[in-house]
Amino acid sequence: RQNHTAIEPLRKLLANSHLPQSRLHALRSLSGLNELADANIARALSDSHLSIREHAMQLAESRLDQSPQLLASVIALANHSNERLRVQAAFSLGESLAPSAATALATLARESADNQQLRTAVLSSVGQQPLPLFQLLLDDAGNSDLLKQLAAIIGSRGIAF
């Protein structure tokens, strides 16, 4: 186990395989071997297959604040037409403390009025920092329900304005 001779073949498989399942297995195997580079994740974030991008966002979460490129890619996916990618982007952006992540979450929140799954993803992503999102949405009259939910989170944590 932890066979490091597999690393380069896995990277080649991730880069060159025509089968999305093979690319996904390579991506997750590199992660399991602790050999997943930012470049591997960046490639996967722009993969032609949506599921690869979804998994790549999950793997990028712990690196978002150290890699502006990965953060920008996840923010871009928050604007994708596919709902599953937008929901995963909301979950993933919650792992970043960057102001641009909060701004992207606010954009998603504005879209979430009629989409419970997206709203749940946004609310679960406020983490320890619900105040920046609340402040970004404060002037949006159309998000009063979301603002009430955010206010409840802020109040329950005793966060001062």
CSV table of C-alpha atoms in Angstrom, one decimal:
chain,number,residue,atom,x,y,z
A,1,ARG,CA,0.0,0.0,0.0
A,2,GLN,CA,1.1,3.6,-0.4
A,3,ASN,CA,2.9,2.5,-3.6
A,4,HIS,CA,4.7,5.6,-4.7
A,5,THR,CA,5.7,4.0,-8.0
A,6,ALA,CA,2.1,4.6,-9.0
A,7,ILE,CA,2.3,8.4,-8.7
A,8,GLU,CA,3.5,9.3,-12.2
A,9,PRO,CA,1.3,6.8,-14.0
A,10,LEU,CA,-1.7,8.2,-12.0
A,11,ARG,CA,-0.8,11.7,-13.0
A,12,LYS,CA,-0.6,10.6,-16.7
A,13,LEU,CA,-3.9,8.9,-16.3
A,14,LEU,CA,-5.5,12.0,-14.8
A,15,ALA,CA,-4.1,14.1,-17.7
A,16,ASN,CA,-4.7,11.8,-20.6
A,17,SER,CA,-7.4,9.2,-20.0
A,18,HIS,CA,-10.5,9.4,-22.2
A,19,LEU,CA,-12.6,7.7,-19.5
A,20,PRO,CA,-14.0,10.0,-16.8
A,21,GLN,CA,-14.0,7.2,-14.3
A,22,SER,CA,-10.3,6.6,-14.8
A,23,ARG,CA,-9.6,10.3,-14.3
A,24,LEU,CA,-11.7,10.4,-11.1
A,25,HIS,CA,-9.9,7.3,-9.7
A,26,ALA,CA,-6.6,8.8,-10.5
A,27,LEU,CA,-7.5,12.1,-8.8
A,28,ARG,CA,-8.7,10.3,-5.7
A,29,SER,CA,-5.8,7.9,-5.6
A,30,LEU,CA,-3.3,10.8,-5.8
A,31,SER,CA,-5.1,12.4,-2.9
A,32,GLY,CA,-5.0,9.1,-0.9
A,33,LEU,CA,-1.3,8.9,-1.6
A,34,ASN,CA,-0.8,12.6,-0.4
A,35,GLU,CA,0.6,13.3,-3.8
A,36,LEU,CA,-2.1,15.5,-5.2
A,37,ALA,CA,-0.6,18.8,-6.5
A,38,ASP,CA,-2.5,22.0,-7.0
A,39,ALA,CA,-1.8,21.6,-10.7
A,40,ASN,CA,-3.7,18.3,-10.6
A,41,ILE,CA,-6.6,19.9,-8.9
A,42,ALA,CA,-6.6,22.8,-11.3
A,43,ARG,CA,-6.7,20.5,-14.3
A,44,ALA,CA,-9.6,18.6,-12.7
A,45,LEU,CA,-11.5,21.8,-12.0
A,46,SER,CA,-11.6,22.4,-15.7
A,47,ASP,CA,-12.3,18.8,-16.7
A,48,SER,CA,-15.0,18.2,-19.4
A,49,HIS,CA,-16.9,15.9,-17.0
A,50,LEU,CA,-19.0,17.6,-14.3
A,51,SER,CA,-18.4,14.9,-11.7
A,52,ILE,CA,-14.6,15.4,-12.0
A,53,ARG,CA,-15.1,19.1,-11.3
A,54,GLU,CA,-17.3,18.4,-8.4
A,55,HIS,CA,-14.8,16.0,-6.8
A,56,ALA,CA,-12.0,18.5,-7.6
A,57,MET,CA,-13.8,21.2,-5.7
A,58,GLN,CA,-14.0,18.9,-2.6
A,59,LEU,CA,-10.3,18.2,-2.9
A,60,ALA,CA,-9.4,21.9,-3.3
A,61,GLU,CA,-11.2,23.0,-0.1
A,62,SER,CA,-8.2,22.8,2.2
A,63,ARG,CA,-6.1,24.7,-0.3
A,64,LEU,CA,-8.4,27.6,-1.2
A,65,ASP,CA,-6.8,30.2,1.0
A,66,GLN,CA,-3.2,29.2,-0.1
A,67,SER,CA,-4.0,29.0,-3.8
A,68,PRO,CA,-5.5,32.0,-5.6
A,69,GLN,CA,-5.8,30.0,-8.8
A,70,LEU,CA,-7.8,27.2,-7.1
A,71,LEU,CA,-10.0,29.8,-5.4
A,72,ALA,CA,-10.7,31.6,-8.6
A,73,SER,CA,-11.6,28.3,-10.3
A,74,VAL,CA,-14.0,27.4,-7.6
A,75,ILE,CA,-15.6,30.9,-7.7
A,76,ALA,CA,-15.9,30.5,-11.5
A,77,LEU,CA,-17.7,27.2,-11.0
A,78,ALA,CA,-20.1,28.9,-8.6
A,79,ASN,CA,-21.5,30.7,-11.7
A,80,HIS,CA,-21.8,27.5,-13.8
A,81,SER,CA,-25.2,26.7,-15.3
A,82,ASN,CA,-25.2,23.2,-13.6
A,83,GLU,CA,-27.0,23.3,-10.2
A,84,ARG,CA,-24.9,20.4,-8.7
A,85,LEU,CA,-21.7,22.4,-9.5
A,86,ARG,CA,-23.1,25.5,-7.9
A,87,VAL,CA,-24.2,23.6,-4.8
A,88,GLN,CA,-20.7,22.0,-4.4
A,89,ALA,CA,-19.1,25.4,-5.0
A,90,ALA,CA,-21.2,26.8,-2.2
A,91,PHE,CA,-20.1,24.0,0.1
A,92,SER,CA,-16.4,24.4,-0.9
A,93,LEU,CA,-16.3,28.2,-0.7
A,94,GLY,CA,-17.3,27.9,2.9
A,95,GLU,CA,-13.9,26.6,3.6
A,96,SER,CA,-12.2,29.8,2.6
A,97,LEU,CA,-11.8,33.0,4.6
A,98,ALA,CA,-11.2,35.1,1.5
A,99,PRO,CA,-13.5,38.1,0.9
A,100,SER,CA,-13.9,36.9,-2.7
A,101,ALA,CA,-15.4,33.6,-1.4
A,102,ALA,CA,-17.9,35.5,0.7
A,103,THR,CA,-18.8,37.6,-2.3
A,104,ALA,CA,-19.4,34.5,-4.4
A,105,LEU,CA,-21.5,33.0,-1.6
A,106,ALA,CA,-23.6,36.2,-1.5
A,107,THR,CA,-24.2,35.8,-5.3
A,108,LEU,CA,-25.3,32.2,-4.8
A,109,ALA,CA,-27.5,33.3,-1.8
A,110,ARG,CA,-29.3,35.8,-4.1
A,111,GLU,CA,-30.0,32.9,-6.4
A,112,SER,CA,-31.2,30.6,-3.7
A,113,ALA,CA,-34.6,32.2,-2.9
A,114,ASP,CA,-36.4,29.4,-4.7
A,115,ASN,CA,-33.8,26.7,-4.4
A,116,GLN,CA,-33.7,25.0,-1.0
A,117,GLN,CA,-30.7,22.8,-1.8
A,118,LEU,CA,-28.6,25.8,-2.8
A,119,ARG,CA,-29.8,27.8,0.2
A,120,THR,CA,-28.9,25.0,2.5
A,121,ALA,CA,-25.4,24.8,1.0
A,122,VAL,CA,-24.9,28.6,1.4
A,123,LEU,CA,-26.1,28.5,5.0
A,124,SER,CA,-23.9,25.6,5.9
A,125,SER,CA,-20.9,27.4,4.4
A,126,VAL,CA,-21.0,30.4,6.6
A,127,GLY,CA,-18.8,28.5,9.0
A,128,GLN,CA,-17.3,30.7,11.7
A,129,GLN,CA,-17.8,33.8,9.6
A,130,PRO,CA,-21.5,34.5,9.0
A,131,LEU,CA,-21.1,38.3,9.4
A,132,PRO,CA,-19.4,39.0,6.1
A,133,LEU,CA,-22.2,37.3,4.2
A,134,PHE,CA,-24.8,39.0,6.2
A,135,GLN,CA,-23.3,42.4,5.5
A,136,LEU,CA,-23.1,41.7,1.8
A,137,LEU,CA,-26.8,40.7,1.7
A,138,LEU,CA,-28.1,43.4,4.1
A,139,ASP,CA,-29.5,45.7,1.4
A,140,ASP,CA,-31.2,42.8,-0.5
A,141,ALA,CA,-34.9,43.1,0.3
A,142,GLY,CA,-35.6,39.9,-1.6
A,143,ASN,CA,-33.5,37.8,0.8
A,144,SER,CA,-35.3,38.6,4.1
A,145,ASP,CA,-35.8,34.9,5.0
A,146,LEU,CA,-32.1,34.2,4.4
A,147,LEU,CA,-31.1,37.3,6.4
A,148,LYS,CA,-33.3,36.1,9.3
A,149,GLN,CA,-31.5,32.7,9.1
A,150,LEU,CA,-28.1,34.4,9.1
A,151,ALA,CA,-29.1,36.7,11.9
A,152,ALA,CA,-30.1,33.6,14.0
A,153,ILE,CA,-26.7,32.0,13.3
A,154,ILE,CA,-24.9,35.2,14.3
A,155,GLY,CA,-27.0,35.6,17.4
A,156,SER,CA,-26.6,32.0,18.5
A,157,ARG,CA,-22.8,32.4,18.3
A,158,GLY,CA,-22.8,35.7,20.1
A,159,ILE,CA,-21.0,37.6,17.3
A,160,ALA,CA,-21.1,41.3,17.8
A,161,PHE,CA,-21.6,43.7,14.9
